[in-house]
Short mmCIF file of C-alpha atoms in Angstrom, two decimals:
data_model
loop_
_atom_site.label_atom_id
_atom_site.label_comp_id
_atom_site.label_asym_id
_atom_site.label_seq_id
_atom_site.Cartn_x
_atom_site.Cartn_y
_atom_site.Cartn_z
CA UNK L 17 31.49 18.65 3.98
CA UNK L 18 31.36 15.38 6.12
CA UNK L 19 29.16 12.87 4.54
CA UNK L 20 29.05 14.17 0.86
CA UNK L 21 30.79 12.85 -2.33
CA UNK L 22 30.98 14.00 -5.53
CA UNK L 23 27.94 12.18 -6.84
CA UNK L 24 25.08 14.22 -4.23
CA UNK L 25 27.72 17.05 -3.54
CA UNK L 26 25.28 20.50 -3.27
CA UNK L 27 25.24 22.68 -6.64
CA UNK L 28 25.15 26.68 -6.38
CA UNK L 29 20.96 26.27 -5.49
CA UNK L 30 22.22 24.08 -2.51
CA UNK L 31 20.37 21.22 -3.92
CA UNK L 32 22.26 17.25 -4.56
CA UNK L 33 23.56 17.14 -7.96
CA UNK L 34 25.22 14.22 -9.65
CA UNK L 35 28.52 13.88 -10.94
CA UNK L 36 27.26 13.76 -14.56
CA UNK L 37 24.54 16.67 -14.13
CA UNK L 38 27.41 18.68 -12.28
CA UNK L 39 29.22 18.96 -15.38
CA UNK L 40 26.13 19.68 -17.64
CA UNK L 41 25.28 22.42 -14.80
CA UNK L 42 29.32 23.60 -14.91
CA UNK L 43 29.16 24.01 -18.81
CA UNK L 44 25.85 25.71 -18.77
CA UNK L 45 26.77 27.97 -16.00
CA UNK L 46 30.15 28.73 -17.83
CA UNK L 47 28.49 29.54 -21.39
CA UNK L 48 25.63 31.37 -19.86
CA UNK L 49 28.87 34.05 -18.18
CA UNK L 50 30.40 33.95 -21.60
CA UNK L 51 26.86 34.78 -23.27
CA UNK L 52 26.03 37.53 -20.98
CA UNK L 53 29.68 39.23 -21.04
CA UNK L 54 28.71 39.03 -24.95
CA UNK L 55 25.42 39.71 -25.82
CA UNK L 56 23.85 41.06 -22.50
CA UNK L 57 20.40 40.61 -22.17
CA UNK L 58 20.17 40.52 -25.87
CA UNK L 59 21.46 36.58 -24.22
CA UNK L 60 18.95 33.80 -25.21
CA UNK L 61 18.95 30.48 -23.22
CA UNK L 62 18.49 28.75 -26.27
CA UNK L 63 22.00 29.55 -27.74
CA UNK L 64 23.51 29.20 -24.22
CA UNK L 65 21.84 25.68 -23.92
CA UNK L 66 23.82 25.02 -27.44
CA UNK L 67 27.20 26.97 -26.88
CA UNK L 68 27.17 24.37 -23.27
CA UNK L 69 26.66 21.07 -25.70
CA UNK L 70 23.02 20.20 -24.28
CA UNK L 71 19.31 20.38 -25.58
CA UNK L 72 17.38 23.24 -24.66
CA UNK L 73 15.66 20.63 -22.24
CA UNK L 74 18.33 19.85 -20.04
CA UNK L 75 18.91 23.79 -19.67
CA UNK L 76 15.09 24.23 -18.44
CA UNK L 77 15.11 21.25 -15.78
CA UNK L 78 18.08 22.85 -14.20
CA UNK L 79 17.30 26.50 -14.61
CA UNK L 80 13.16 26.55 -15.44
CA UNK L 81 13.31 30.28 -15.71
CA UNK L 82 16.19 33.05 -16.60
CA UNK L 83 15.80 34.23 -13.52
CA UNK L 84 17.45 31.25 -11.91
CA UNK L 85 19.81 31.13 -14.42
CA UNK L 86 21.08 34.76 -13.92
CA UNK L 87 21.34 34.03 -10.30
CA UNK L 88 23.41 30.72 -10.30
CA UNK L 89 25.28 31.91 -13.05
CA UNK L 90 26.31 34.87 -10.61
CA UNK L 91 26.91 33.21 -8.00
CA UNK L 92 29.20 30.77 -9.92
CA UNK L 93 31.13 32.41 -11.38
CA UNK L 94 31.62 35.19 -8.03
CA UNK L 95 32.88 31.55 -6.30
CA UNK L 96 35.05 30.84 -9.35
CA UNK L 97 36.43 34.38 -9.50
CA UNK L 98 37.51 33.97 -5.42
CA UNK L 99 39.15 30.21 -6.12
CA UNK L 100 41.47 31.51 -8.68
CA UNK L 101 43.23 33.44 -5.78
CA UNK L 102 44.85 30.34 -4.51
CA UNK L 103 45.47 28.85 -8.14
CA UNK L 104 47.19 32.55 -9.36
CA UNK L 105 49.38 32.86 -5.88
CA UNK L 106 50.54 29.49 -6.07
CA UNK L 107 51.93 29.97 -9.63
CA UNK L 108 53.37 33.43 -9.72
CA UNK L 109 54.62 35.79 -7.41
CA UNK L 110 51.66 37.83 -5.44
CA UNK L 111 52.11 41.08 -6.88
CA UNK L 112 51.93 39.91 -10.26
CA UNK L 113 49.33 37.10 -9.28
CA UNK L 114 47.09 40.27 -7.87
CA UNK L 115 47.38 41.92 -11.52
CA UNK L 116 46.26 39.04 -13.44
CA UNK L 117 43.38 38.59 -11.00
CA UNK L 118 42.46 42.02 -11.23
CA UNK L 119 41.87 41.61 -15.19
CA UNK L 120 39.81 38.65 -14.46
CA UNK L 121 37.64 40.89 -12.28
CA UNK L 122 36.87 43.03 -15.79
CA UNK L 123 35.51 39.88 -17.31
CA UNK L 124 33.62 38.74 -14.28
CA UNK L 125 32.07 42.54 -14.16
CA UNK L 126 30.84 42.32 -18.07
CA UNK L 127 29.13 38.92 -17.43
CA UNK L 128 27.68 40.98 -14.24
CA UNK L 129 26.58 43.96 -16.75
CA UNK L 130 25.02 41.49 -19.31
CA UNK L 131 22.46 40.31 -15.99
CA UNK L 132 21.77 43.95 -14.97
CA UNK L 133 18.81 44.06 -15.24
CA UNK L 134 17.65 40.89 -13.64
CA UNK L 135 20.07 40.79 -10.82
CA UNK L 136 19.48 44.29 -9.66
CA UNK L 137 16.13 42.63 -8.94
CA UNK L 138 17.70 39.29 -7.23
CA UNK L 139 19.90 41.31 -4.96
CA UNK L 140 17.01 43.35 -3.98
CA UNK L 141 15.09 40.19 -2.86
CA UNK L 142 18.57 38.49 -1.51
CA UNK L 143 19.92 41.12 0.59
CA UNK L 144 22.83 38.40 1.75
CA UNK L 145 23.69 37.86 -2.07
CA UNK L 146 25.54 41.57 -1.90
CA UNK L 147 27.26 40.88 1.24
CA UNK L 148 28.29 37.29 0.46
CA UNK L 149 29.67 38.75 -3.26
CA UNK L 150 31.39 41.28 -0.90
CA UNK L 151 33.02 38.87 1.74
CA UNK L 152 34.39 36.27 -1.24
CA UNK L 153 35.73 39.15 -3.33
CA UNK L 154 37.68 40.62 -0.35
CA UNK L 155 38.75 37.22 1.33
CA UNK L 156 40.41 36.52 -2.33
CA UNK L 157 42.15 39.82 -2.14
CA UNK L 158 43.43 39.21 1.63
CA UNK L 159 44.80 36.08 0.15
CA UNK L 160 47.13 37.68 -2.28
CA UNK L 161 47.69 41.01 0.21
CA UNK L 162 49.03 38.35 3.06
CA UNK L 163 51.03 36.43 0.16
CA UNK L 164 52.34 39.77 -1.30
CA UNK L 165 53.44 41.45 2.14
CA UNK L 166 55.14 38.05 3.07
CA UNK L 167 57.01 38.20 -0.38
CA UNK L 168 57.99 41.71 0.46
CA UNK L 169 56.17 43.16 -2.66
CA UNK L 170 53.03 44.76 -2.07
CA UNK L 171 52.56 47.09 1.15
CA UNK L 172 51.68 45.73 4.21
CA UNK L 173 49.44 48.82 5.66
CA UNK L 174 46.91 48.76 2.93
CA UNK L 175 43.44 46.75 3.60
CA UNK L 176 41.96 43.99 1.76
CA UNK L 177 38.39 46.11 1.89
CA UNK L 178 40.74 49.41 0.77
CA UNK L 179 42.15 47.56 -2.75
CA UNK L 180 38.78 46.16 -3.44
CA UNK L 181 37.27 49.82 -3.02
CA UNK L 182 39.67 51.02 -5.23
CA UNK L 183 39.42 48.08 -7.56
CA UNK L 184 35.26 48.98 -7.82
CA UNK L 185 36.64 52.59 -8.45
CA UNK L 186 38.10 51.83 -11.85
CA UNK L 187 35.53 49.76 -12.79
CA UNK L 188 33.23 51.88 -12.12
CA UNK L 189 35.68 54.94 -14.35
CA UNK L 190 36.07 52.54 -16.91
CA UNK L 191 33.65 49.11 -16.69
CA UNK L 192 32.10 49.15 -20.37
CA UNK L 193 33.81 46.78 -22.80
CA UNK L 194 35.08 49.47 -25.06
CA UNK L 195 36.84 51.28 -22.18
CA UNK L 196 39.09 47.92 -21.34
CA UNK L 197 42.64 49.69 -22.33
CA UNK L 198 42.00 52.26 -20.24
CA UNK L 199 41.10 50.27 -17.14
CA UNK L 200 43.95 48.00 -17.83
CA UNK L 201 46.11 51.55 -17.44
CA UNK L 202 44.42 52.28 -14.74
CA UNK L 203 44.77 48.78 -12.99
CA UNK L 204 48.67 49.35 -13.59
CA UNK L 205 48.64 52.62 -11.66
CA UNK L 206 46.77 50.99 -8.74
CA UNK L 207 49.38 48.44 -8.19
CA UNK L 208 51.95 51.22 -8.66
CA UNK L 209 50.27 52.32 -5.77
CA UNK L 210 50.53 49.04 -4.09
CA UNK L 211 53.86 47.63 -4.41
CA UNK L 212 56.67 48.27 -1.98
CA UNK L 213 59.24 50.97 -3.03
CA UNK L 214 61.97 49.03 -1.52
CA UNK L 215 61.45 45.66 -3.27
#
């Protein structure tokens, strides 16, 4: 945006952040995904504060309760999750870059799971959180259906909104940690269904 730098550049709250408080904010974010994904609610923000390398402190001037936590942290990483489109398509072919995002989306959905509880309350309150989730996710996936049908290699009559349906379909079949080889199988047979015949 016009006028900002990356010292008072807005954080996920859409409040100035510094450079230096940007990256406490990016590691705390990050660990709290990876503490969620592992320990769901069972989660404290005292070991996230010490799995991001800061004091318990710095955790609570950012974040004062785990409320605001869950909700930057989902937000973050749903913004992080759409990025990687561009970063995947620009170093593989789109078929294949599509697969490997699709096994990202399984991580991003158990860091989801481990905030149930607390974000079904958040999107309740932020009706826009849902649809904004809704419009990254399928944006990234128009990303690598445009870079796929112009590589010839995944079909061109299939919408972004119709893979991401089906996408929510297997996690939904098979979402719970323990069921991740079979939604890896499954993943495989949905871009069976998506690549062209005739590459």
């Amino acid at each position: 945006m016009a006028g900002q730098t990356e010292e008072n550049a807005p954080e996920p709250t859409g409040r100035p952040v510094r450079a230096d408080a940007r990256a406490n904010e990016d590691r705390l974010l990050t660990a709290a995904a990876l503490a969620f994904a592992r320990d769901g609610a069972a989660a404290t923000l005292k070991q996230i504060a010490k799995d991001a390398g800061v004091g318990i402190g710095t955790l609570y001037r950012r974040f004062p309760t785990r409320e605001q936590l869950v909700d930057a942290t989902y937000r973050y990483e749903t913004a992080r999750l759409a990025a990687r489109a561009a970063d995947l398509i620009g170093g593989l072919p789109a078929d294949r870059a599509l697969r490997t995002w699709m096994s990202e989306v399984l991580d991003y959905l158990a860091a989801k799971h481990g905030m149930a509880d607390t974000l079904k309350t958040l999107l309740r309150e932020d009706e826009r959180l849902g649809s904004l989730t809704r419009e990254r996710l399928t944006g990234a996936v128009e990303d690598f259906r445009l870079a796929g049908t112009a590589q010839k290699v995944i079909r061109e009559d299939v919408p972004a909104a119709d893979i991401l349906t089906a996408l929510a379909g297997v996690t939904l079949a098979a979402g719970e940690p323990h069921q991740r080889a079979r939604a890896e199988r499954l993943l495989d047979l949905l871009m069976d269904g998506l690549t062209r015949s005739d590459r």
